[in-house]
mmCIF file of C-alpha atoms in Angstrom:
data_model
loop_
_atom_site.group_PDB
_atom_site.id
_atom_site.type_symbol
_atom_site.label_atom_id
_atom_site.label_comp_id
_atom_site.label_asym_id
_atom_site.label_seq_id
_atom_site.Cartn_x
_atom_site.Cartn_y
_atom_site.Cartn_z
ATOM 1 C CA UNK A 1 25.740 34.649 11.224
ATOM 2 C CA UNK A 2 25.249 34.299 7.206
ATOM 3 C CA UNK A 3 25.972 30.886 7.443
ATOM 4 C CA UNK A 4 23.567 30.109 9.819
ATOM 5 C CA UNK A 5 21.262 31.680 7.908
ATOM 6 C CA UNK A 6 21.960 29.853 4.849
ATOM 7 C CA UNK A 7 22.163 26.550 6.483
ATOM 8 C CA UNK A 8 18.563 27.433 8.116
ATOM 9 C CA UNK A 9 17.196 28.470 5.005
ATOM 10 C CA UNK A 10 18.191 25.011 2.695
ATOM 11 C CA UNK A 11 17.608 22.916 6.004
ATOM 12 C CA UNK A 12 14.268 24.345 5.194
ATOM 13 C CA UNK A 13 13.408 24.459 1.974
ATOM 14 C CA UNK A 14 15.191 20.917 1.299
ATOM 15 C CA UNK A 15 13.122 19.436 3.850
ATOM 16 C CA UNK A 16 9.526 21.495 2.891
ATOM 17 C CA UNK A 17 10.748 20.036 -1.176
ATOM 18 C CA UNK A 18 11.429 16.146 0.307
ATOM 19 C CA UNK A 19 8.601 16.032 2.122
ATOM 20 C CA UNK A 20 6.428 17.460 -0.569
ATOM 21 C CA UNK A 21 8.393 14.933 -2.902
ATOM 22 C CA UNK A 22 7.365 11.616 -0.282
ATOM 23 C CA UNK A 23 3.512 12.489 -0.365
ATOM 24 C CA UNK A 24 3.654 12.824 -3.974
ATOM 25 C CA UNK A 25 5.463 9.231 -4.864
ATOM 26 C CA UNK A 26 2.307 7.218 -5.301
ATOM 27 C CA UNK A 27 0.506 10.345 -7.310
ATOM 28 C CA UNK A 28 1.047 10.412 -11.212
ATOM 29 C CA UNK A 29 3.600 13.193 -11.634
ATOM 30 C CA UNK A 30 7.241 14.013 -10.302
ATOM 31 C CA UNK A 31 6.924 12.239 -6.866
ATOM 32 C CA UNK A 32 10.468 10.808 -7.018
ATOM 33 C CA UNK A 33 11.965 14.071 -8.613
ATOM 34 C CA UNK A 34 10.740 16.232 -5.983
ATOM 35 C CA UNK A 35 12.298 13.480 -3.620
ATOM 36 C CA UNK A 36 15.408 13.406 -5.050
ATOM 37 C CA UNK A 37 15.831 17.871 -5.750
ATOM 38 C CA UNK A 38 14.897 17.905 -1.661
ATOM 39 C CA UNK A 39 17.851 16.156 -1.308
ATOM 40 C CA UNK A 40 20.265 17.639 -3.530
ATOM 41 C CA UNK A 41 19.211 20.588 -1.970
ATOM 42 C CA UNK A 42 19.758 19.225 1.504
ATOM 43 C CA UNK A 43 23.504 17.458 0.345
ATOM 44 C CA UNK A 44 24.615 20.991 -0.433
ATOM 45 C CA UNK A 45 25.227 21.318 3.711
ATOM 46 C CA UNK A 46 24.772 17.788 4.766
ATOM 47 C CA UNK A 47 27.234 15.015 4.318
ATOM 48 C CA UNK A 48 23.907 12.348 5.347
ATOM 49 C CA UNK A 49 22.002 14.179 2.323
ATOM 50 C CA UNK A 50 24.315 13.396 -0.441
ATOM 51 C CA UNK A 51 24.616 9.307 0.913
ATOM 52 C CA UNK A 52 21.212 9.017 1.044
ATOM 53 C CA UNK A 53 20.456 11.266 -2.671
ATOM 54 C CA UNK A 54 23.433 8.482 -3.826
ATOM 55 C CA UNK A 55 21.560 5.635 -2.118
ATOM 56 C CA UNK A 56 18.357 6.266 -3.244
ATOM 57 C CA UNK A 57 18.992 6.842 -7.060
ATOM 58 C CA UNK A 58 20.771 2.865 -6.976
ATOM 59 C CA UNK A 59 17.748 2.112 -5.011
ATOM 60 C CA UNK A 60 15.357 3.830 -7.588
ATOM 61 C CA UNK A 61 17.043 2.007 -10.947
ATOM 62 C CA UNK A 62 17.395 -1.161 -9.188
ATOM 63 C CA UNK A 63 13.266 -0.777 -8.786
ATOM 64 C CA UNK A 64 12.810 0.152 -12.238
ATOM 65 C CA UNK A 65 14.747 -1.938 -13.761
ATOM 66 C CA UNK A 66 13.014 -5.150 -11.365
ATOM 67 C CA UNK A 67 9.835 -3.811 -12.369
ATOM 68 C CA UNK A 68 10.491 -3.781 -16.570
ATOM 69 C CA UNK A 69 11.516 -7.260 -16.001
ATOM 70 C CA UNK A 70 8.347 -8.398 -14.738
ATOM 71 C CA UNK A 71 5.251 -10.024 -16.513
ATOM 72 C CA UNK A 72 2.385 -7.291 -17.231
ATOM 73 C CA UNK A 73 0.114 -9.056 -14.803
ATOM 74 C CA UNK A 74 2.277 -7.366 -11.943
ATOM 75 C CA UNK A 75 2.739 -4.883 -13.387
ATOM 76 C CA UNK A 76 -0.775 -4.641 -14.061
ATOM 77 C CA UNK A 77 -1.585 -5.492 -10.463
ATOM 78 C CA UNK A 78 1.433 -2.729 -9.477
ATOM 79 C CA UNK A 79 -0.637 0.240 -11.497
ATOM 80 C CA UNK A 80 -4.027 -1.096 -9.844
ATOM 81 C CA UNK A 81 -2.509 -0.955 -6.383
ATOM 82 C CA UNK A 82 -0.895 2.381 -7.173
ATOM 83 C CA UNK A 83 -4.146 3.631 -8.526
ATOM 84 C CA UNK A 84 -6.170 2.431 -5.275
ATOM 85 C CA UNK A 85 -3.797 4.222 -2.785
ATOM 86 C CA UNK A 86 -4.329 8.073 -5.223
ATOM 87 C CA UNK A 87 -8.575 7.144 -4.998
ATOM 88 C CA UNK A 88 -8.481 6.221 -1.430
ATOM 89 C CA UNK A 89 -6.339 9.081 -0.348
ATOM 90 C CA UNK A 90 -8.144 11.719 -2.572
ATOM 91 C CA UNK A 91 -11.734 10.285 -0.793
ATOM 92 C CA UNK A 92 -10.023 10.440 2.175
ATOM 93 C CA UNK A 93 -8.814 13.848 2.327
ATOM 94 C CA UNK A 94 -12.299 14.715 0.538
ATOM 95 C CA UNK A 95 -11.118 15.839 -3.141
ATOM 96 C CA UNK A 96 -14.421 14.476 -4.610
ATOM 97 C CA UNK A 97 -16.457 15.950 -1.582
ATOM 98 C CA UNK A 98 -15.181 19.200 -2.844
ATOM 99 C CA UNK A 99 -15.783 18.505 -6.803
ATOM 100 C CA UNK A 100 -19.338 17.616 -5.276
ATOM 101 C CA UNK A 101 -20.016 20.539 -3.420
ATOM 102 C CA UNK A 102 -18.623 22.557 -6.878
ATOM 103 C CA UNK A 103 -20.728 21.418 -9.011
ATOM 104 C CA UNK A 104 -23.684 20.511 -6.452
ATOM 105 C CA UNK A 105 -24.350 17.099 -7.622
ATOM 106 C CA UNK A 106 -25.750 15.856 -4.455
ATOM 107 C CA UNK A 107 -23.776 12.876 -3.829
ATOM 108 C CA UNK A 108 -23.296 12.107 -0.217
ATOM 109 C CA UNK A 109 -21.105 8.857 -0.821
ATOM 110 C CA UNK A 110 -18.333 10.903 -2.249
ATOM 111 C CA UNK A 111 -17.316 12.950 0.772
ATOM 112 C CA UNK A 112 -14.695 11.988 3.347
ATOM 113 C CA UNK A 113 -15.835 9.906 6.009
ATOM 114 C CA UNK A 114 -13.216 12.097 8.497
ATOM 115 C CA UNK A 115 -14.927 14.135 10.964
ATOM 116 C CA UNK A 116 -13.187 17.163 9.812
ATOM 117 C CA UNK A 117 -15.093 17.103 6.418
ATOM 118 C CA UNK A 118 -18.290 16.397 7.380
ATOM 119 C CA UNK A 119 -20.989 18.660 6.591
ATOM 120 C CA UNK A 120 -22.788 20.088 9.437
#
């Protein structure tokens, strides 16, 4: 019964951690550090954990070290991309409705166009 109970518990924590860790990958911060403690934490019972935590990290420095080889217009064009997917995804979800409403600026254009945000 304490095993299960264990096993439950890191099955879900590791998972709440790596999913946490994917939505924050294209955000400035520790997206691919919160990817990669999910799954250590999730390698500690799994065997597929610890293959993909070993797959990933080659994955990851093969990326990076592509990327440093390449001319600063990609990368330029990389950080512009990267920085349209964090604005279009804060708009969506309406962060800058919210700043907005906060400090009552009046600015209709900055809310979410989701139904769920709207303003009724």
């Amino acid at each position: 019964m304490r095993r299960r109970m264990r096993k439950t518990f890191i099955t879900v924590i590791g998972s709440i951690v790596l999913v946490a860790g994917i939505i924050m990958i294209p955000y400035p911060g520790p997206g691919w550090l919160t990817v990669f403690a999910g799954l250590g934490i999730l390698s500690t019972e799994y065997v597929w954990a610890k293959r993909l935590l070993g797959y990933a990290k080659k994955r990851y420095d093969a990326w990076t070290e592509w990327v440093a080889k390449q001319s600063p217009l990609f990368k330029a064009t990389l950080w512009l991309a990267t920085a349209a997917v964090v604005v279009g995804t804060l708009w969506i979800l309406n962060a800058y409705g919210i700043i907005d409403n906060v400090l009552n600026l009046g600015w209709d254009w900055v809310h979410s166009p989701l139904p769920l945000f709207q303003k009724e």
